[in-house]
mmCIF file of C-alpha atoms in Angstrom:
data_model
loop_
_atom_site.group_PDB
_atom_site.id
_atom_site.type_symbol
_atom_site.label_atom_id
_atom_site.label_comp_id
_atom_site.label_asym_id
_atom_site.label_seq_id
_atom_site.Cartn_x
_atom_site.Cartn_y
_atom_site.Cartn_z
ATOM 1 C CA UNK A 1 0.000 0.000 0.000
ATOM 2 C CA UNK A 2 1.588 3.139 -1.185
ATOM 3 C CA UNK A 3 1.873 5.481 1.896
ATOM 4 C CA UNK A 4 2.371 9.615 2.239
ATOM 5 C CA UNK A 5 1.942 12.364 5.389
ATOM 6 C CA UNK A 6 0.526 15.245 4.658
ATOM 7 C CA UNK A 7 -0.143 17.997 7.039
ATOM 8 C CA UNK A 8 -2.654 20.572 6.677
ATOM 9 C CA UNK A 9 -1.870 24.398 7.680
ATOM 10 C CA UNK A 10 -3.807 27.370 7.094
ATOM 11 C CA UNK A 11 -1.882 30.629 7.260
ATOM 12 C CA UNK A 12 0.083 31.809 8.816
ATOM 13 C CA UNK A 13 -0.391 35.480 10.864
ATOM 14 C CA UNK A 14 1.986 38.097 12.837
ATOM 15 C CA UNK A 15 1.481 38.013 16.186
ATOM 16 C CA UNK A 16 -2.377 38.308 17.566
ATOM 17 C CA UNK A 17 -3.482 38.962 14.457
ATOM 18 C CA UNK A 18 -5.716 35.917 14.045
ATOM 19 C CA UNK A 19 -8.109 37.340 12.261
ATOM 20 C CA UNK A 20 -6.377 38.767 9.344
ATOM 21 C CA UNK A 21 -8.918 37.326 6.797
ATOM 22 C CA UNK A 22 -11.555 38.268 8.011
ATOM 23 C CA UNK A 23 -13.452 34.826 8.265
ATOM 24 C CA UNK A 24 -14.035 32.443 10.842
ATOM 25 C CA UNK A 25 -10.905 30.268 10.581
ATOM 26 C CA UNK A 26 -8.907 31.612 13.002
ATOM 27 C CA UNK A 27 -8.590 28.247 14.972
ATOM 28 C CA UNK A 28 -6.284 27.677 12.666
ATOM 29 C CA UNK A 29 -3.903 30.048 12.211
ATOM 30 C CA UNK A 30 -0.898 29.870 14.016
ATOM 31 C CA UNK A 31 1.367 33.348 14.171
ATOM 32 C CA UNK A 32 4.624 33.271 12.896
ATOM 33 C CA UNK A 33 7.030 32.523 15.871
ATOM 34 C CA UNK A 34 5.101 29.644 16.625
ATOM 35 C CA UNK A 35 4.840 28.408 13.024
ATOM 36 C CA UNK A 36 8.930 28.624 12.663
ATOM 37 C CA UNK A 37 9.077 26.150 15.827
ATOM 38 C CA UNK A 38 6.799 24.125 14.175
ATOM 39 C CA UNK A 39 8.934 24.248 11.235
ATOM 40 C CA UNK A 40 12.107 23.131 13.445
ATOM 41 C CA UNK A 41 10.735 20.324 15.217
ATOM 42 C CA UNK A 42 9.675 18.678 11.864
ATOM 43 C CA UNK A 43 13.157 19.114 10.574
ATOM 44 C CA UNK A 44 14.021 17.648 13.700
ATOM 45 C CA UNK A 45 11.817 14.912 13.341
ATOM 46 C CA UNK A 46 12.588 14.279 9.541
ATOM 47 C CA UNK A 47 16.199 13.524 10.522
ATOM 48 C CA UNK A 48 17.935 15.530 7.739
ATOM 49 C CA UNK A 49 15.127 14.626 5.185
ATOM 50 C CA UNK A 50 12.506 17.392 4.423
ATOM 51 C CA UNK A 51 9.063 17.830 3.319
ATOM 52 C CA UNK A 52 8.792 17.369 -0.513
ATOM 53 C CA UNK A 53 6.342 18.078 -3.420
ATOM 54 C CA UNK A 54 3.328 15.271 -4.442
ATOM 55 C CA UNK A 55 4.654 15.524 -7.721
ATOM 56 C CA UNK A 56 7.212 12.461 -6.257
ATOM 57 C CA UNK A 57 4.832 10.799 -4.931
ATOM 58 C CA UNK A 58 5.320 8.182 -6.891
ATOM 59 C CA UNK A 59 9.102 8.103 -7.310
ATOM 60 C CA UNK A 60 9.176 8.071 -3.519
ATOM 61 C CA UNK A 61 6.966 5.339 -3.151
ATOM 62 C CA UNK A 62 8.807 3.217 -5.464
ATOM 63 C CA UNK A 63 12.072 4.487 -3.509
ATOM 64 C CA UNK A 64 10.253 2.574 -0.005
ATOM 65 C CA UNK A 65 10.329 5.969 1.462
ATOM 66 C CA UNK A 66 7.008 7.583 3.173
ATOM 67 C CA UNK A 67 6.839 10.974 1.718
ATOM 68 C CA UNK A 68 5.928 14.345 3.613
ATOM 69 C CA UNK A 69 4.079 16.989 2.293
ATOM 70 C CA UNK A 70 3.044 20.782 3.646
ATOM 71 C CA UNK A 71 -0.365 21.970 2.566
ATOM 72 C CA UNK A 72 -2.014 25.020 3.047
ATOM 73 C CA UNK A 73 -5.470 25.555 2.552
ATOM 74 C CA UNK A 74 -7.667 28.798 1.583
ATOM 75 C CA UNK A 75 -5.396 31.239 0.169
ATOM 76 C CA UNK A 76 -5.082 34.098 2.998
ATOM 77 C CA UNK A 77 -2.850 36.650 2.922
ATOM 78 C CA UNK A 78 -0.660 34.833 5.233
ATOM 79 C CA UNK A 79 0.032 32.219 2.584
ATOM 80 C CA UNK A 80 3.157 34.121 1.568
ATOM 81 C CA UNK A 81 4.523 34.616 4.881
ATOM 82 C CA UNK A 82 4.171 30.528 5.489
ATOM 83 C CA UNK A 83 6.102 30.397 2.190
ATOM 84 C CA UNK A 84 8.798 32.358 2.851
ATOM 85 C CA UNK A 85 9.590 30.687 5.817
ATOM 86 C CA UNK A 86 9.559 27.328 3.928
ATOM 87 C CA UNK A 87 12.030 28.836 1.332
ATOM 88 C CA UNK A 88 14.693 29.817 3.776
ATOM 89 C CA UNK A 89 14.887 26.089 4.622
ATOM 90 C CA UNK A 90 14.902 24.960 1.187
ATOM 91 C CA UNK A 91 11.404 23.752 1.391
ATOM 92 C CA UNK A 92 8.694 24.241 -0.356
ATOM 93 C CA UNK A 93 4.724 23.773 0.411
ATOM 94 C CA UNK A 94 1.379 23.187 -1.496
ATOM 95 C CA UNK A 95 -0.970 26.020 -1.756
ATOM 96 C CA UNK A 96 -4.738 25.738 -2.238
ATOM 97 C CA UNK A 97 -6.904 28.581 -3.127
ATOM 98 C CA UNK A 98 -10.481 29.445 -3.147
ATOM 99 C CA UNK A 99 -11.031 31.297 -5.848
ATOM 100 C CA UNK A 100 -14.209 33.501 -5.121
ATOM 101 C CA UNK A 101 -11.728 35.047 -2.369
ATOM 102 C CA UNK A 102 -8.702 35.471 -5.017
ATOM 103 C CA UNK A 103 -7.740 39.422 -4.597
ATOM 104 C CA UNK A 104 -10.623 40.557 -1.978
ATOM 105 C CA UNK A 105 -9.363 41.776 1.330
ATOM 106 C CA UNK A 106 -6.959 39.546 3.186
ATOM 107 C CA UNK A 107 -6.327 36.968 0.562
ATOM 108 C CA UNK A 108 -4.217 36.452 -2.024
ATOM 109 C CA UNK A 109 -4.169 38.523 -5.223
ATOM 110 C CA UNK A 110 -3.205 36.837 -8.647
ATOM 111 C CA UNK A 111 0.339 38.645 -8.699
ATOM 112 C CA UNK A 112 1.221 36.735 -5.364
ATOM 113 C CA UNK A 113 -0.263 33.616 -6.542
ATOM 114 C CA UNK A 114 2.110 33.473 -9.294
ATOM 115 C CA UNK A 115 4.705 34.803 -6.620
ATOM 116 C CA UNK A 116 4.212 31.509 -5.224
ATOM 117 C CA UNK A 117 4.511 29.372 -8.238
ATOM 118 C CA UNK A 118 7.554 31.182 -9.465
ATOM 119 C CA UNK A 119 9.443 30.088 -6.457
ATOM 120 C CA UNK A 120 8.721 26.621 -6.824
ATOM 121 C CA UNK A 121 5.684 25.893 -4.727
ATOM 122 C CA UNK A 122 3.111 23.992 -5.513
ATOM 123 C CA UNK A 123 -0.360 25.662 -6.167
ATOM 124 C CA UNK A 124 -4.011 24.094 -6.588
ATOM 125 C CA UNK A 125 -7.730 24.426 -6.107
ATOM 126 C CA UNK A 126 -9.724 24.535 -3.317
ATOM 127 C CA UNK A 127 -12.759 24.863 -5.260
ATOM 128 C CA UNK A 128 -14.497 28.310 -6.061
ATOM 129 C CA UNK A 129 -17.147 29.213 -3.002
ATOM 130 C CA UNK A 130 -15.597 27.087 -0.356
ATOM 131 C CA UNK A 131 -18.933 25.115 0.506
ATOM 132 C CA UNK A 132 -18.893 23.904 3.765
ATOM 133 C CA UNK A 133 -21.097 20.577 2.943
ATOM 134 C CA UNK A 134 -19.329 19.921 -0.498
ATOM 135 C CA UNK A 135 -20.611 16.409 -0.701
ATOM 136 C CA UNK A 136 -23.993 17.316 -0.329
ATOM 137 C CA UNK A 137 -23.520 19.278 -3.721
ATOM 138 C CA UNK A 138 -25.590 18.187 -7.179
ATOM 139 C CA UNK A 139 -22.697 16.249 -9.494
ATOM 140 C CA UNK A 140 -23.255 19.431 -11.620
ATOM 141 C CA UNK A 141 -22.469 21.703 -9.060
ATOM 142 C CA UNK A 142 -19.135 19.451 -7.914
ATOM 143 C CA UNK A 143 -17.960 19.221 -11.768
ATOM 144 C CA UNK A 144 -18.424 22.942 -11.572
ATOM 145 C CA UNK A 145 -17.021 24.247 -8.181
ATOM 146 C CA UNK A 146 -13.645 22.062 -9.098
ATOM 147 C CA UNK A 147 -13.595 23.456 -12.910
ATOM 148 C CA UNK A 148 -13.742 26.618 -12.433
ATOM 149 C CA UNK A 149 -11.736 27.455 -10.143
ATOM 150 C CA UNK A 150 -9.019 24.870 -11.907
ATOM 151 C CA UNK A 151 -9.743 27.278 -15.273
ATOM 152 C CA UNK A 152 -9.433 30.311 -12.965
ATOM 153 C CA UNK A 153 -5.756 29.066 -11.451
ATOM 154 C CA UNK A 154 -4.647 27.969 -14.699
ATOM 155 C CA UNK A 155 -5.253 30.954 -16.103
ATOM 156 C CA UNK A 156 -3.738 32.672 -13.903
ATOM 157 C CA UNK A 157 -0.538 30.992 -13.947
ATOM 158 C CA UNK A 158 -0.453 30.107 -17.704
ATOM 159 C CA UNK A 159 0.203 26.458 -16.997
ATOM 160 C CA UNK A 160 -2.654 23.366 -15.937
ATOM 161 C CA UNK A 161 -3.255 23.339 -12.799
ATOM 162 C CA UNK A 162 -3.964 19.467 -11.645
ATOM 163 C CA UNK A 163 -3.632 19.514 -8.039
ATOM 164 C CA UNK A 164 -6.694 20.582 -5.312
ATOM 165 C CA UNK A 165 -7.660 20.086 -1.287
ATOM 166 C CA UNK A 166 -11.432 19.987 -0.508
ATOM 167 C CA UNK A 167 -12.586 22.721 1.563
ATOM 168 C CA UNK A 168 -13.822 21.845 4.808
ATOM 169 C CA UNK A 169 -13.179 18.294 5.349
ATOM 170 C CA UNK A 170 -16.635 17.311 3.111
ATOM 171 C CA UNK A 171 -15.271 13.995 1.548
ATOM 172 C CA UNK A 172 -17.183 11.412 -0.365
ATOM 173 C CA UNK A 173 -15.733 9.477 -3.654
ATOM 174 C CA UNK A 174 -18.464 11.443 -5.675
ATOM 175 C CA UNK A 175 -16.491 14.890 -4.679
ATOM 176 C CA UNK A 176 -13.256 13.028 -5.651
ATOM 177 C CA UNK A 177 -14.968 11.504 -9.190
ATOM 178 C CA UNK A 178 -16.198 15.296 -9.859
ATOM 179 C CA UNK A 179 -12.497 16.263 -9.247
ATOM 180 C CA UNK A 180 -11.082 13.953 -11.662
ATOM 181 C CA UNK A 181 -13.819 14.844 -13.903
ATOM 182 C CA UNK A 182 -12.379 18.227 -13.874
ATOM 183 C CA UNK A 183 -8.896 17.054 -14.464
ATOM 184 C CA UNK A 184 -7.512 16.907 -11.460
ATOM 185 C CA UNK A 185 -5.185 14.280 -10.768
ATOM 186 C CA UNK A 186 -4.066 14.908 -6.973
ATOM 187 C CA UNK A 187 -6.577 15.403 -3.902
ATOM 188 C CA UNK A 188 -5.808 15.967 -0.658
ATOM 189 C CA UNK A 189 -8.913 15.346 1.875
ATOM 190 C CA UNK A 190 -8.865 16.324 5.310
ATOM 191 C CA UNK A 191 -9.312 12.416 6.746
ATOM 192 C CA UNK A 192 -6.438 11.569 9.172
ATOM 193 C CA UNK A 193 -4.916 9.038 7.299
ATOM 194 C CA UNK A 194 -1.125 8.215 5.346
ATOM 195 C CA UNK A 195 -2.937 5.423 3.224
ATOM 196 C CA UNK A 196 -3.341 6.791 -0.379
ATOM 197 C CA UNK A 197 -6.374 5.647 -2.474
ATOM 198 C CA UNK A 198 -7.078 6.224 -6.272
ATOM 199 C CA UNK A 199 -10.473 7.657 -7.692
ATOM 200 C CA UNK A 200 -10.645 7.462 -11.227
ATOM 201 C CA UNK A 201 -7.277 7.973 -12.182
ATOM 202 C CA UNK A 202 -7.022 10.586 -8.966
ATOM 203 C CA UNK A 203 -4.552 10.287 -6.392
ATOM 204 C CA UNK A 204 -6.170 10.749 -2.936
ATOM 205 C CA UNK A 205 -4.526 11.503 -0.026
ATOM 206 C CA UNK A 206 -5.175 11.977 3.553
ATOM 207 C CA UNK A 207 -4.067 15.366 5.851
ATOM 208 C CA UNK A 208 -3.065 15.710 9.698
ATOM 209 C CA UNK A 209 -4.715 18.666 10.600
ATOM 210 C CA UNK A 210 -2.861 21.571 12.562
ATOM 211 C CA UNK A 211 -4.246 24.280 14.631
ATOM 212 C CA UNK A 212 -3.264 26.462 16.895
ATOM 213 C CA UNK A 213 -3.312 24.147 19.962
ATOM 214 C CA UNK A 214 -1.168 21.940 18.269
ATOM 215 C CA UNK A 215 2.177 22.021 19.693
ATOM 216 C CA UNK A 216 5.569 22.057 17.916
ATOM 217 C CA UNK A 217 6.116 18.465 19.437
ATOM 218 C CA UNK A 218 2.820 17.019 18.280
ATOM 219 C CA UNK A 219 3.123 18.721 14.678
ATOM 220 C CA UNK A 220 6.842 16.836 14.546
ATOM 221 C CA UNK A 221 5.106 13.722 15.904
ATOM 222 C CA UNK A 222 2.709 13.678 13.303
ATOM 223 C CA UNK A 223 5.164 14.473 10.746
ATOM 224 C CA UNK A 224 7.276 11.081 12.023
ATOM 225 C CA UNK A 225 3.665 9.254 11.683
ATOM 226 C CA UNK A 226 3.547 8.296 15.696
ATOM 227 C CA UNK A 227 0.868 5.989 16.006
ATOM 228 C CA UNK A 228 -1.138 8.014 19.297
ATOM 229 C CA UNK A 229 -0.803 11.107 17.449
ATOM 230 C CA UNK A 230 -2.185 10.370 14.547
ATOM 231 C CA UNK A 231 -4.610 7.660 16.011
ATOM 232 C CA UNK A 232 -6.043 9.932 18.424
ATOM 233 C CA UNK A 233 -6.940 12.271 15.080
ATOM 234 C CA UNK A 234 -8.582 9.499 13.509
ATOM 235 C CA UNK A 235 -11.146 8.733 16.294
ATOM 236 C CA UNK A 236 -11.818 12.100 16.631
ATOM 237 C CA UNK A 237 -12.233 12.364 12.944
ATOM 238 C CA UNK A 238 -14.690 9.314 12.615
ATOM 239 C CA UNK A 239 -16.682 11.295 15.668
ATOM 240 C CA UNK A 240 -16.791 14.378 13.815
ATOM 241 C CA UNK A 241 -17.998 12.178 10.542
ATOM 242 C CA UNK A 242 -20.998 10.914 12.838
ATOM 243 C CA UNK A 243 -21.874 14.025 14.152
ATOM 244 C CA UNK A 244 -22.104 15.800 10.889
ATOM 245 C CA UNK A 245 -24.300 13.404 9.184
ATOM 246 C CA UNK A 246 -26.492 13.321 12.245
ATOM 247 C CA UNK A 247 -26.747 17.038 12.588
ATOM 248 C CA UNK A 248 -26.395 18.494 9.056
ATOM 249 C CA UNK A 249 -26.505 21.876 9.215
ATOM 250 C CA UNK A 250 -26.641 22.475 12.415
ATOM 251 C CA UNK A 251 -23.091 21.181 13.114
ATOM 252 C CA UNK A 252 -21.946 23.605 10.918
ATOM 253 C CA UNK A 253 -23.457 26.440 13.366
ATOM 254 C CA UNK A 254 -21.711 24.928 15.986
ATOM 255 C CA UNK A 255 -18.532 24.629 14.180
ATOM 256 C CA UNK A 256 -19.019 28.253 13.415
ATOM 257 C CA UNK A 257 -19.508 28.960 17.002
ATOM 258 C CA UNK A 258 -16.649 27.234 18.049
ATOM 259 C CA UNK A 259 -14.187 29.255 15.564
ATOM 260 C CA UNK A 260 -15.126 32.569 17.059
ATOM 261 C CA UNK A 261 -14.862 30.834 20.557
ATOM 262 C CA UNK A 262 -11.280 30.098 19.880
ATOM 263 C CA UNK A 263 -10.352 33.499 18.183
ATOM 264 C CA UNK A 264 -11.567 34.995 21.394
ATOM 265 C CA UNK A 265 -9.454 32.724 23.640
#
């Protein structure tokens, strides 16, 4: 079974200033001291290996060697101050973009997306409106939501963009058969998992997620693949699966609720 870690970021913000995008993910955004030691305790942890780019996935896999990849979902602002800090290491991440928020207040604008690509990152879709209950989307509106915004990239970058994350966690093999519909041939999910699975000709990978109350040690300890790290995700994860088909929309109040309760803490 081919095998990769993949950690999931968001952006990354100067000090206290968690709510730089002005939207309700500042639960995950760590500021920028606290990213770097994140940074050092993976390198730490990676024993003089470093994260890489999915493009080797499979030349890694063949090689026997689990792979680990930096992704970083959304497309704030802070996405170029995450990258920077990769660069001086040598490292470089994968950037996903919503691209309804491309060049509005606090995100990205096309000029820094490119930025990004020019220096060797990896960027990719994160579909167009950011729908919080993705898989609960018409197969027109999937197809849709992951061509677009694959168009919109492309265009901006003047090559194919073939590479996306899907927003929110909202996971079902339909969303991944829309996304290779669309042409996309890597997608990173937010399940808690290194086992990588193929959808129609789609590479799909798990993410570790990271947040602000995750410590530099437990970040590095995912990184390594530590079996209570990354088990105690994945029984959290299958709770959070439960709870959202039980509730529906509600959760997504809640969820809501629960961002502002952590930019206020």
């Amino acid at each position: 079974m081919h095998k990769a870690i993949s950690l999931m970021y968001h952006e990354v913000v100067e000090e206290r200033a968690f709510d730089a995008s002005e939207r309700d993910a500042n639960l995950y955004n760590l500021e920028h001291a606290e990213f770097e030691r994140h940074l050092s305790a993976i390198a730490e942890a990676a024993g003089g290996g470093a994260p890489g780019l999915v493009e080797e996935f499979w030349e890694e896999s063949r090689g026997g060697r689990i792979p680990v990849y930096l992704t970083f979902d959304d497309g704030g602002a802070g996405a170029c101050r995450a990258a920077g800090l990769l660069e001086r290491r040598g490292w470089r991440g994968h950037f996903f973009l919503a691209t309804n928020w491309i060049g509005k207040p606090g995100f990205l604008t096309a000029d820094q997306v490119r930025g990004l690509r020019r220096k060797g990152h990896a960027v990719g879709s994160h579909s167009c409106s950011h729908p919080l209950r993705m898989r609960e989307l018409a197969w027109k509106s999937l197809v849709r939501e992951w061509s677009e915004s694959v168009e919109i990239i492309s265009g901006i970058l003047g090559e194919r963009v073939r590479m996306a994350s899907v927003p929110s966690g909202s996971y079902t093999v339909k969303v991944g058969r829309a996304a290779a519909r669309a042409g996309i041939r890597v997608l990173f999910t937010s399940e808690p998992t290194a086992a990588a699975g193929m959808v129609d000709g789609c590479l799909v990978l798990g993410r570790y997620v990271v947040t602000r109350r995750t410590s530099p040690g437990e970040a590095a300890a995912l990184a390594r693949g530590d079996f209570w790290p990354c088990y105690r995700q994945a029984l959290c994860w299958k709770a959070k699966k439960a709870a959202k088909i039980t509730a529906g929309g509600l959760y997504e109040r809640l969820r809501a609720a629960a961002f502002r309760w952590g930019a206020a803490g």
